[in-house]
Coordinates of C-alpha atoms and ligand atoms in Angstrom, one line a residue:
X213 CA 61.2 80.8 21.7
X214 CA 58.1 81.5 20.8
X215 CA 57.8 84.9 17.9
X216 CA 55.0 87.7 18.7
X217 CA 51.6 87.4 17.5
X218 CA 51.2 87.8 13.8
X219 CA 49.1 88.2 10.5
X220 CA 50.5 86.3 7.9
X221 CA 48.7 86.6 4.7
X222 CA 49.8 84.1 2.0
X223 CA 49.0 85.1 -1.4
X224 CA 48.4 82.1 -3.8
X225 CA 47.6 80.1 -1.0
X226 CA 46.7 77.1 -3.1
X227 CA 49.8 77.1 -5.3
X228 CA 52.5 74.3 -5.8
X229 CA 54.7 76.1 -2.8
X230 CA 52.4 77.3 -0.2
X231 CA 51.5 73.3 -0.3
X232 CA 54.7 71.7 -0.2
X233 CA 56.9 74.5 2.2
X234 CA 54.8 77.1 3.2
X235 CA 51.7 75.4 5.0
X236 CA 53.7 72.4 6.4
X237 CA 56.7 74.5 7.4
X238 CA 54.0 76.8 9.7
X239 CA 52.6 73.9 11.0
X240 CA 55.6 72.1 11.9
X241 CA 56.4 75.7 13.5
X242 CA 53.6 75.3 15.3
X243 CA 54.2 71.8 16.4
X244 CA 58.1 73.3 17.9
X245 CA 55.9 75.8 19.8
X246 CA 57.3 78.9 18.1
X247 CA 54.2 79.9 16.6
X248 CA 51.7 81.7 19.5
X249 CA 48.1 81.5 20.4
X250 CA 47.4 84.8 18.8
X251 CA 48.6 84.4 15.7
X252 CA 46.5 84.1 12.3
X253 CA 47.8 82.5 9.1
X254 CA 45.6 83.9 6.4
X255 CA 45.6 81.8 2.9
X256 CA 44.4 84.4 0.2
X257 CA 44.0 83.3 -3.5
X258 CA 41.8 83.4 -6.7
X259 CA 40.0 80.2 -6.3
X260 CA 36.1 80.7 -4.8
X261 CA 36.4 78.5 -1.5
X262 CA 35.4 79.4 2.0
X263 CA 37.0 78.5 5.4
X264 CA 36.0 75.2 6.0
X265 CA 37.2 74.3 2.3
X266 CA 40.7 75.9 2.7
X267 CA 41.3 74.0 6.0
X268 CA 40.2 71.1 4.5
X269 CA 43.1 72.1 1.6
X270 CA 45.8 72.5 4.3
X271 CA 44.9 69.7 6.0
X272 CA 45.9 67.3 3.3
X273 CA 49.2 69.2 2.8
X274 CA 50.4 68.5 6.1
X275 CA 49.3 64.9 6.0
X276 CA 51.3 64.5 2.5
X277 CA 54.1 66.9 3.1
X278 CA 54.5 66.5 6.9
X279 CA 56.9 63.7 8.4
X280 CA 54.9 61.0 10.4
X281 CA 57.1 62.1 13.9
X282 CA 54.7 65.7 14.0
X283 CA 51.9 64.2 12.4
X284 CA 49.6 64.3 15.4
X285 CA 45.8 64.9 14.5
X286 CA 44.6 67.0 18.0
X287 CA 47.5 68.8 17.0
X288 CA 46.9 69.6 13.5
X289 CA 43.2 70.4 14.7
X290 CA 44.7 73.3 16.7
X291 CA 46.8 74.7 14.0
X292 CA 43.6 74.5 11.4
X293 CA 42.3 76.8 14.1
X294 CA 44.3 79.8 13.2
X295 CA 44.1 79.3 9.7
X296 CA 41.5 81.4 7.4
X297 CA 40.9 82.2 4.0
X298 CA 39.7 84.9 1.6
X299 CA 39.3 84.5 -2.2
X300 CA 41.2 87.5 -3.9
X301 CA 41.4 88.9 -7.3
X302 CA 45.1 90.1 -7.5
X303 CA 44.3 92.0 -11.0
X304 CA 40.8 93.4 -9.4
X305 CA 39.4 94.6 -6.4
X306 CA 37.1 91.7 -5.3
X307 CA 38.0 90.7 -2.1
X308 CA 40.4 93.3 -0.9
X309 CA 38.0 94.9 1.9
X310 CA 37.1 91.8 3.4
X311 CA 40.8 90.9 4.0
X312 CA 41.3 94.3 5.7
X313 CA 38.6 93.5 8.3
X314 CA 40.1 90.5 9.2
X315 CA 43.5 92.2 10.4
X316 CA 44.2 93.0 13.6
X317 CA 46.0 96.7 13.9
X318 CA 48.3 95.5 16.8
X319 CA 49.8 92.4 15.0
X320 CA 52.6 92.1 12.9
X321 CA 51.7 92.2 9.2
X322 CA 53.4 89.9 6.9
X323 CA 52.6 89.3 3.1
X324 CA 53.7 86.4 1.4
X325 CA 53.9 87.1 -2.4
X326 CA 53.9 82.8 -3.4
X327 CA 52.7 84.1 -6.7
X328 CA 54.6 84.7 -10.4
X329 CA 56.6 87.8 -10.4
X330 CA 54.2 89.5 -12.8
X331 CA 51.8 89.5 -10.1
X332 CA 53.9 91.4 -7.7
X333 CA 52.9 95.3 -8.8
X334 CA 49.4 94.7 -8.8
X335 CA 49.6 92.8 -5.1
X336 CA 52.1 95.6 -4.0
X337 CA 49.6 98.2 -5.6
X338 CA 46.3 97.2 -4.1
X339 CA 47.5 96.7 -0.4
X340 CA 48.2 100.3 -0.4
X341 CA 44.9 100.9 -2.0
X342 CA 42.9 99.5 -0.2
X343 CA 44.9 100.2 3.6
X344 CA 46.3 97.3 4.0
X345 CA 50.0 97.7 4.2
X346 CA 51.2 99.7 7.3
X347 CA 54.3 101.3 7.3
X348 CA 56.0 98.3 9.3
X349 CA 54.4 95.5 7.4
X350 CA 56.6 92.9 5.7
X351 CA 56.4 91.5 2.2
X352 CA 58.0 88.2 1.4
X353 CA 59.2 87.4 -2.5
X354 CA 60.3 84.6 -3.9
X355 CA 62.5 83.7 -6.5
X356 CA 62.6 84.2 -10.2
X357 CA 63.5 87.6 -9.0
X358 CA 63.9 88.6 -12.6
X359 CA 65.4 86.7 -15.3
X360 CA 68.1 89.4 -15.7
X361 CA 69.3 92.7 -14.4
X362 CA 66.6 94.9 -16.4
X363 CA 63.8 92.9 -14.9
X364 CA 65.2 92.4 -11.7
X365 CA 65.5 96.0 -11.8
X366 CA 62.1 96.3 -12.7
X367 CA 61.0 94.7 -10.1
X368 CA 63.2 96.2 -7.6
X369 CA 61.5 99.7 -8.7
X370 CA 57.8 98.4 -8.6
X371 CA 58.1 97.5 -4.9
X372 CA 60.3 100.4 -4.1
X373 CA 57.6 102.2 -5.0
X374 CA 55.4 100.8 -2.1
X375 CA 57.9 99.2 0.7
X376 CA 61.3 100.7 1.9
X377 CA 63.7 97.9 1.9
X378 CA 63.6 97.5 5.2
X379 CA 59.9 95.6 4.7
X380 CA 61.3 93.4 1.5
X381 CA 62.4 89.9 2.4
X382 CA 63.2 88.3 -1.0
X383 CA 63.7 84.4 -0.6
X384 CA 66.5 82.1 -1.5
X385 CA 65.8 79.2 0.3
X386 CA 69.3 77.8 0.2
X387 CA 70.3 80.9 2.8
X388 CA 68.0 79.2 5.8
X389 CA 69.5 75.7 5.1
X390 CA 71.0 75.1 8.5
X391 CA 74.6 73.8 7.0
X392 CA 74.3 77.0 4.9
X393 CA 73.9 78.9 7.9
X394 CA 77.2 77.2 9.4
X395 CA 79.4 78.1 7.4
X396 CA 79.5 81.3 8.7
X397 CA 79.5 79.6 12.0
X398 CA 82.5 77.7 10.9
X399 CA 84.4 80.3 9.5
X400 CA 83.4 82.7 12.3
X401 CA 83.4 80.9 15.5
X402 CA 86.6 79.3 15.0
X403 CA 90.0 80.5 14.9
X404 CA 91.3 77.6 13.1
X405 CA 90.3 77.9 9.3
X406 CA 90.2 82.1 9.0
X407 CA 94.3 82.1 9.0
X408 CA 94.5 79.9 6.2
X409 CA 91.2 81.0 4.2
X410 CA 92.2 82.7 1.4
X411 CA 94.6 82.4 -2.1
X412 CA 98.2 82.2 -0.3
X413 CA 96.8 78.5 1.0
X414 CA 93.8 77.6 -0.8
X415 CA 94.2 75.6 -4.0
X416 CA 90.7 75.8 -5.3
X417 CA 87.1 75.9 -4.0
X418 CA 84.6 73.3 -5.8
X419 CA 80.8 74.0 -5.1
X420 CA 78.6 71.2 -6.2
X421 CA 74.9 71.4 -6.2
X422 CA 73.8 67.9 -7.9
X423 CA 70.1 66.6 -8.1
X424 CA 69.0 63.5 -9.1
X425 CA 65.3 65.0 -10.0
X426 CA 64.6 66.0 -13.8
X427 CA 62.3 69.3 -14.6
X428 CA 59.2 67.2 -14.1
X429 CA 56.8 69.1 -14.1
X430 CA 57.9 72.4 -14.1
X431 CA 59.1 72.1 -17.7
X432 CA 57.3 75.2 -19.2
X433 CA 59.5 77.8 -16.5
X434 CA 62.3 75.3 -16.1
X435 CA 62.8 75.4 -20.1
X436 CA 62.7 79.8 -20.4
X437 CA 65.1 79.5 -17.3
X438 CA 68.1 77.0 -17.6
X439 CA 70.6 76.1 -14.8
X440 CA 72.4 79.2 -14.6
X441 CA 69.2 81.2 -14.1
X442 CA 67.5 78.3 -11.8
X443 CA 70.5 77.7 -9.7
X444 CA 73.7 79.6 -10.1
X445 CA 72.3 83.5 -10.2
X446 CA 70.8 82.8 -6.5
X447 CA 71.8 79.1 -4.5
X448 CA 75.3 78.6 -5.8
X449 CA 76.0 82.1 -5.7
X450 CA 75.0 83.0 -2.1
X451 CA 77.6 79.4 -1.1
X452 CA 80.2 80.9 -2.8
X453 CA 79.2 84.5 -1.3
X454 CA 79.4 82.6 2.1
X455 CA 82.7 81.0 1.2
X456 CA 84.8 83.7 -0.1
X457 CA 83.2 87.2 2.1
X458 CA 85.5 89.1 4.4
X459 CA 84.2 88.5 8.1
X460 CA 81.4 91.3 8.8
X461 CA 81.9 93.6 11.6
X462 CA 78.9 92.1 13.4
X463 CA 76.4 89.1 12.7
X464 CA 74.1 92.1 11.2
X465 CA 71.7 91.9 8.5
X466 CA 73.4 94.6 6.6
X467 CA 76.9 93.9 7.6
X468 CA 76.7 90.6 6.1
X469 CA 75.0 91.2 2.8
X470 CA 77.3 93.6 2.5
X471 CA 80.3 91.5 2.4
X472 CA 78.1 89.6 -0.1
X473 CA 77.7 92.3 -2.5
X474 CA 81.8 93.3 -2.4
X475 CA 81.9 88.8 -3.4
X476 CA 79.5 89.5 -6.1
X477 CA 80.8 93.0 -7.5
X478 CA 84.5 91.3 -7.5
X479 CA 83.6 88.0 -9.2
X480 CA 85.3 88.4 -12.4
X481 CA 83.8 88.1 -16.2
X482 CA 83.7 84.1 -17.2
X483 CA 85.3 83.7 -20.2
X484 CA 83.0 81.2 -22.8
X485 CA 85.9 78.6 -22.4
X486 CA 85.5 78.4 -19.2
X487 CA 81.9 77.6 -18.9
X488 CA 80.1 74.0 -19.5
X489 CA 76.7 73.3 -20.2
X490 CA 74.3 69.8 -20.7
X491 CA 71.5 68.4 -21.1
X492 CA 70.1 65.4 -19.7
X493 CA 69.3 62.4 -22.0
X494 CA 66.5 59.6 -21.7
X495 CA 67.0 56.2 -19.6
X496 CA 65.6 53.5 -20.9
X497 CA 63.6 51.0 -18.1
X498 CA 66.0 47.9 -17.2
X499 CA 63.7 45.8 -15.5
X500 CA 60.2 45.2 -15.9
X501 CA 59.2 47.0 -12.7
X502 CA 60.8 50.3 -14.3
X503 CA 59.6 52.7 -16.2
X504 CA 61.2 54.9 -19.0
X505 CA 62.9 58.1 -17.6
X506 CA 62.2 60.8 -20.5
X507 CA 65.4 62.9 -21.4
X508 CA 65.1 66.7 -20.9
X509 CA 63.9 67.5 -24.6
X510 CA 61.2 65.0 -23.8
X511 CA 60.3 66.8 -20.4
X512 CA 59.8 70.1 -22.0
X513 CA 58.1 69.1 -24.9
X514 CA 60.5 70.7 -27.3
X515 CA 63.0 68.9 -29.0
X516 CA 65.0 71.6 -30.4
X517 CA 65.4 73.1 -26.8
X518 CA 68.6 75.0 -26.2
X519 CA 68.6 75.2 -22.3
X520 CA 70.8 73.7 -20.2
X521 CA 69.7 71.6 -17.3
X522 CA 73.5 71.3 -16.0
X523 CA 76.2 74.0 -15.8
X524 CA 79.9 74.1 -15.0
X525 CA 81.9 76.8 -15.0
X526 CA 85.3 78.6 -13.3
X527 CA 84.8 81.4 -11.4
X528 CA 87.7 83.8 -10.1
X529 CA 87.0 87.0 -7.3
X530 CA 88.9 89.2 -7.9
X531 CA 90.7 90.8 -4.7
X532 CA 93.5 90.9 -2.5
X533 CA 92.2 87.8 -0.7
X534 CA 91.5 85.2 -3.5
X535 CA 93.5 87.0 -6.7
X536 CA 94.4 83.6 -8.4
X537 CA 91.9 81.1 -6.6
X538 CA 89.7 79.5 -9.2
X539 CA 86.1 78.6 -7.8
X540 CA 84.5 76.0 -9.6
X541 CA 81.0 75.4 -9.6
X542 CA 78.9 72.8 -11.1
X543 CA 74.8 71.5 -10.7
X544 CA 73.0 69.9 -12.8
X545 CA 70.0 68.0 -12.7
X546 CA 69.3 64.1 -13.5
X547 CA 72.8 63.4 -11.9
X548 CA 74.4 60.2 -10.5
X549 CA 73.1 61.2 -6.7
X550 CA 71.3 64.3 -4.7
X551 CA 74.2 65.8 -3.3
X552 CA 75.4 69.3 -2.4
X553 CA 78.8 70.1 -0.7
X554 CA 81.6 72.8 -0.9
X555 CA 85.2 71.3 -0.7
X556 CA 87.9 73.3 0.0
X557 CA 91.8 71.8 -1.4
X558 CA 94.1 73.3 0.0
X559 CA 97.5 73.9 -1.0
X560 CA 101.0 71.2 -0.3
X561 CA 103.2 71.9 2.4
X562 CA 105.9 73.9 1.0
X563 CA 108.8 71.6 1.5
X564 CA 108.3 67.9 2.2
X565 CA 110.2 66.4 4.9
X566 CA 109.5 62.7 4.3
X567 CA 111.5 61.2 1.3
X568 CA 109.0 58.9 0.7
X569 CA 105.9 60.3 0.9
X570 CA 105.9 62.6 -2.0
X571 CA 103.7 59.7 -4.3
X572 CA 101.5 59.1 -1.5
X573 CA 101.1 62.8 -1.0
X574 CA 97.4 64.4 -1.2
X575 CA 96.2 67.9 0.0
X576 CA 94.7 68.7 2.8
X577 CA 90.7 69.4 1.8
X578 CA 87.7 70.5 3.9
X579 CA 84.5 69.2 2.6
X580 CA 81.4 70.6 4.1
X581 CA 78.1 68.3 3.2
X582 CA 75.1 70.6 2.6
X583 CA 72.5 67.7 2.1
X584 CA 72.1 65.0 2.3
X585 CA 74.1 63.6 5.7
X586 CA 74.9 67.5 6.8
X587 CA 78.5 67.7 8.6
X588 CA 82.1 68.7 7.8
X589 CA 85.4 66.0 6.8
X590 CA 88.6 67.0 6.8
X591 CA 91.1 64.9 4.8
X592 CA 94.3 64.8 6.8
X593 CA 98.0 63.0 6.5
X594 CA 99.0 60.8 8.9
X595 CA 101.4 57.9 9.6
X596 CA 99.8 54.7 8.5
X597 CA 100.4 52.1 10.9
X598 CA 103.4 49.7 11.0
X599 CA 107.0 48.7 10.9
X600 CA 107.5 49.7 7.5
X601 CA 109.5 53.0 7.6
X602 CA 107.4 56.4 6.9
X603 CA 104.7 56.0 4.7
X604 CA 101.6 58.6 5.0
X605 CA 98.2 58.0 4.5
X606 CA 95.2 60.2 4.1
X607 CA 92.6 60.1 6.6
X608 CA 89.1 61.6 7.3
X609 CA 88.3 63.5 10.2
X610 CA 84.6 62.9 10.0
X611 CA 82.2 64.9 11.8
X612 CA 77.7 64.4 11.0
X613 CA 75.9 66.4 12.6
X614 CA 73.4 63.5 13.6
X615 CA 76.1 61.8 14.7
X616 CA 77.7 64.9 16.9
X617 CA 74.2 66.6 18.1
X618 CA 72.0 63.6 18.5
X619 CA 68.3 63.9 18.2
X620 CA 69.4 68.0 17.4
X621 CA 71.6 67.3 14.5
X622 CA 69.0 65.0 12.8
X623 CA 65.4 67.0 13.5
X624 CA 66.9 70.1 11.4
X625 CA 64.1 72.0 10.4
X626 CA 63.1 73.1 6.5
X627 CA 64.5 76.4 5.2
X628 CA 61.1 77.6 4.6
X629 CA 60.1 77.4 8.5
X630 CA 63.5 79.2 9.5
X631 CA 63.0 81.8 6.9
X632 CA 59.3 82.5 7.7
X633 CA 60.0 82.9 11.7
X634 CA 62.7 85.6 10.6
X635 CA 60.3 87.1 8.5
X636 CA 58.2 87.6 11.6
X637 CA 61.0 88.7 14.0
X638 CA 62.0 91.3 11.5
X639 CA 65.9 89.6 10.9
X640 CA 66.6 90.6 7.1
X641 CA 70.1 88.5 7.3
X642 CA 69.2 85.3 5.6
X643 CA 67.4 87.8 2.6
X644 CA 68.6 89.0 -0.4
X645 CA 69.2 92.8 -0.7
X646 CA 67.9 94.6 -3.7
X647 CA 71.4 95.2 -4.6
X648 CA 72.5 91.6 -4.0
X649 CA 70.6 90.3 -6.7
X650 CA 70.9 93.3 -9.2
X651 CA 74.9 92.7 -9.1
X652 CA 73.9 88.8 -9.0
X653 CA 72.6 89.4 -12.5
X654 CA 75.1 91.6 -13.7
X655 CA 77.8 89.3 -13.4
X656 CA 75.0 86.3 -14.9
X657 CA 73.7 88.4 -17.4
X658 CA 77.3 88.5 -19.6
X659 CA 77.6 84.5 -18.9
X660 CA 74.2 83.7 -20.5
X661 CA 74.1 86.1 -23.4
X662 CA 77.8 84.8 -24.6
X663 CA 76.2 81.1 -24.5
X664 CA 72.8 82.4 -26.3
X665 CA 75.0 84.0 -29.0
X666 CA 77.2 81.3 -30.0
X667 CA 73.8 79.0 -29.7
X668 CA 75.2 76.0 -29.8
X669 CA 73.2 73.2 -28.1
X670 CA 74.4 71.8 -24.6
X671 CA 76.3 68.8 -24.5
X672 CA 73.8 65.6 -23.6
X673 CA 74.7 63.5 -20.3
X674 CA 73.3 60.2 -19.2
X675 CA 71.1 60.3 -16.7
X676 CA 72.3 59.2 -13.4
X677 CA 76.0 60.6 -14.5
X678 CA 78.1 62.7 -12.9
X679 CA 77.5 65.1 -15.9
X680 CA 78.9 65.7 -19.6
X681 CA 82.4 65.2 -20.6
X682 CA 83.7 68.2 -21.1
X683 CA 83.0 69.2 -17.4
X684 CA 85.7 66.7 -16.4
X685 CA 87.8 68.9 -18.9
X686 CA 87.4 72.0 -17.1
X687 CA 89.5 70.4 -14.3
X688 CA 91.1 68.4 -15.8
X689 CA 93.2 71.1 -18.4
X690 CA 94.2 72.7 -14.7
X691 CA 95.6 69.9 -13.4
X692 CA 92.7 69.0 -11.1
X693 CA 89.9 66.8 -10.5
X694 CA 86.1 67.1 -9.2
X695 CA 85.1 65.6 -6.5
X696 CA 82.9 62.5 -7.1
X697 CA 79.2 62.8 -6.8
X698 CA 78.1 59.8 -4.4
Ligands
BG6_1225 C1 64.9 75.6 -6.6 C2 65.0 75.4 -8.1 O1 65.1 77.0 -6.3 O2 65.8 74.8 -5.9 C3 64.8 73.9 -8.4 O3 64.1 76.2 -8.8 C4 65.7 73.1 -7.5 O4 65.0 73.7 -9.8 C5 65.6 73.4 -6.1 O5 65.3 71.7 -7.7 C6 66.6 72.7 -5.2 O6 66.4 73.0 -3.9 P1 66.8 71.9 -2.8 O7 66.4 72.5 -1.5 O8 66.0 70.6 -3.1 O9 68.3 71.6 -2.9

């Protein structure tokens, strides 16, 4: 369906993300037919370019970034169409009229802040200057939101100052995953798991976010950042959020994050002994086709680094529903394989009617594959086959979404286009409240300064593990195991 016509103004137009997400997620919006005639995708950054150079710009970040199935020229030719550009000085005032002239008073206004957080005051500042943002224009933010509660709520209170929360749609990309999305589609729609969802039956809840990619690139931020401010404050956070919330009266922007924020406010303090953290070491090339992997210290250029590029931990809410339920969490980068899933174990049968099945015995456990292969398994006992008295056997009860949807389940489209359309239809539900991320950081906050304090150095990993020893030890000293990462 497609949105209403729009003026989407993306600041820092030629950065690292408006290249990879934002430009190809819009045009592969455009492609689906969601995005209509009248609408007008405005790229706005420092660099001195005009139109014809910009579209020149985009074009080459669709051919890289855009899969060859919706790479159709006459196509992209359209789309370049309602693409413009205006060089702007954030910190100055150069630029700022012209970009008013080119918007239309009975579109929707969105502003796409793909710049550094210390830009967002002065962006926030001058579109009220100059008479640019109307009372129902929307601004879009994207993570770092902060790198802890003062300067998340900093920030908080430098766009307050210009935009009721109603206009501010802060990003975390994992939230318009489409698996993301169904778990609350699983949990919801169904009448099966909610009964059983919660400490009296669940054993434990393990959320794995694992990467195979090192800091690359993006060592400088990466290195001031870590894992638990890079991934855990915002992705692994919102899964668990997802995972352990009290059903919301109504599919509701604010009726959901608020059964977020109760997750986050009742997610107890994690004790230093309960928390893991590594650091990825070199790999050497084995054949001579290969090169040299460099180790994280290597990556950021500072070999007395102290930041962790893997973190494990134990996590406990505290409430009537999960008192006693540990959650554990782990993601790391450099790991044995690019996987993210959340597996649920849940707890025995309380009495055991076959003899001989106690050894062969395992728990029931609901896995649900985030990436890659998206879909659900549910490990279940059953009879294995044949004369030879009662013997159980565990089982998958497989379900891909490729598999199940057909052309549907595979063509799922990129987090950024999902996000960006709600942007546009004014749906705040896969966005971070204000709040959210404040308590986010509260309970984060604690975790990190602890670590920093003791200032010991992570534990090193091999590249292409499953992560350091002791992680296995967090389990391990409970009686349980992590999942493998294949
Ligand atoms: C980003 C982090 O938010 O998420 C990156 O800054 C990380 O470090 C990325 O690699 C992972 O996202 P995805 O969608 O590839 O799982």
């Amino acid at each position: 369906i497609p949105v209403d016509p729009f003026d989407l103004v993306v600041f820092g137009a030629t950065g690292d993300l408006a290249s990879r997400k934002i430009l190809p997620g819009l045009y592969r919006r455009w492609f689906a037919g969601q995005i209509p005639e009248g609408a007008r995708i405005i790229g706005a950054a420092r660099t001195e370019m005009d139109r014809p150079a910009f579209l020149d710009f985009a074009r080459k970040q669709i051919d890289e970034h855009v899969g060859a199935t919706k790479h159709d020229p006459a196509q992209i030719a359209a789309f370049l169409d309602i693409l413009d550009y205006v060089p702007i000085d954030a910190m100055g005032e150069a630029g700022w009229e012209e970009l008013r002239l080119k918007l239309r008073p009975e579109a929707i206004r969105a502003f796409y802040f793909s710049v550094g957080p210390a830009l967002f005051g002065a962006l926030a500042t001058r579109l009220h200057a100059h008479g640019i943002a109307t009372p129902e224009a929307r601004i879009v933010v994207e993570k770092p939101f902060g790198r802890d509660l003062a300067s998340a709520r900093a920030l908080n209170a430098t766009l307050a100052a210009h935009f009721d929360e109603a206009q501010i749609y802060r990003i975390d990309h994992y939230l318009g995953k489409e698996t993301v999305q169904n778990l609350m589609a699983v949990r919801f729609a169904n009448i099966l798991f909610e009964p059983l969802w919660n400490a009296q039956f669940v054993d434990h809840v393990q959320i794995t976010v694992a990467e195979t990619v090192g800091v690359g690139g993006r060592g400088a931020y990466y290195d001031r950042s870590g894992a638990m401010r890079d991934m855990v404050q915002n992705h692994l956070m919102q899964l668990l959020c997802l995972i352990a919330m009290e059903p919301p009266y109504h599919f509701d922007p604010d009726a959901v994050r608020d059964e977020k924020l109760k997750v986050i406010r009742a997610l107890q303090p994690v004790p230093q002994t309960d928390i893991v953290r590594g650091q990825y070491l070199g790999q050497r090339a084995k054949g001579a086709c290969d090169t040299d992997q460099p180790g994280y210290l290597e990556d950021v250029g500072d070999a007395e680094s102290r930041t962790e590029s893997y973190v494990a931990l134990k996590a406990y809410v505290a409430n009537w529903r999960w008192k006693g339920t540990p959650f554990y969490l782990r993601t790391g980068k450099r790991l044995r394989a690019r996987t993210s899933e959340i597996a649920i174990t849940f707890k025995e049968p309380p009495h055991s009617i076959f003899d001989e099945a106690d050894e062969s015995w395992r728990e029931n456990v609901l896995v649900i594959r985030l990436q890659p292969n998206e879909g659900m398994n549910l490990k279940m006992m059953i009879k294995e086959p044949g004369p030879g008295g009662m013997r159980l056997v565990q089982v998958p009860l497989d379900m891909s979404f490729a598999e199940a949807l057909g052309e549907e389940g595979t063509d799922i489209p990129d987090a950024y286009e999902r996000l960006i359309m709600d942007v546009i239809r004014g749906n705040q539900t896969l966005f971070m409240r204000g709040d959210e991320v404040e308590a986010a950081w509260a309970w984060t906050d604690p975790i990190i300064a602890g670590f920093e304090a003791r200032g010991d150095k992570p534990q090193p990993y091999d590249a292409g593990s499953s992560g350091p020893e002791d992680a296995l030890m967090l389990m391990h000293r409970d009686g349980r195991r992590w999942r493998e990462i294949r």
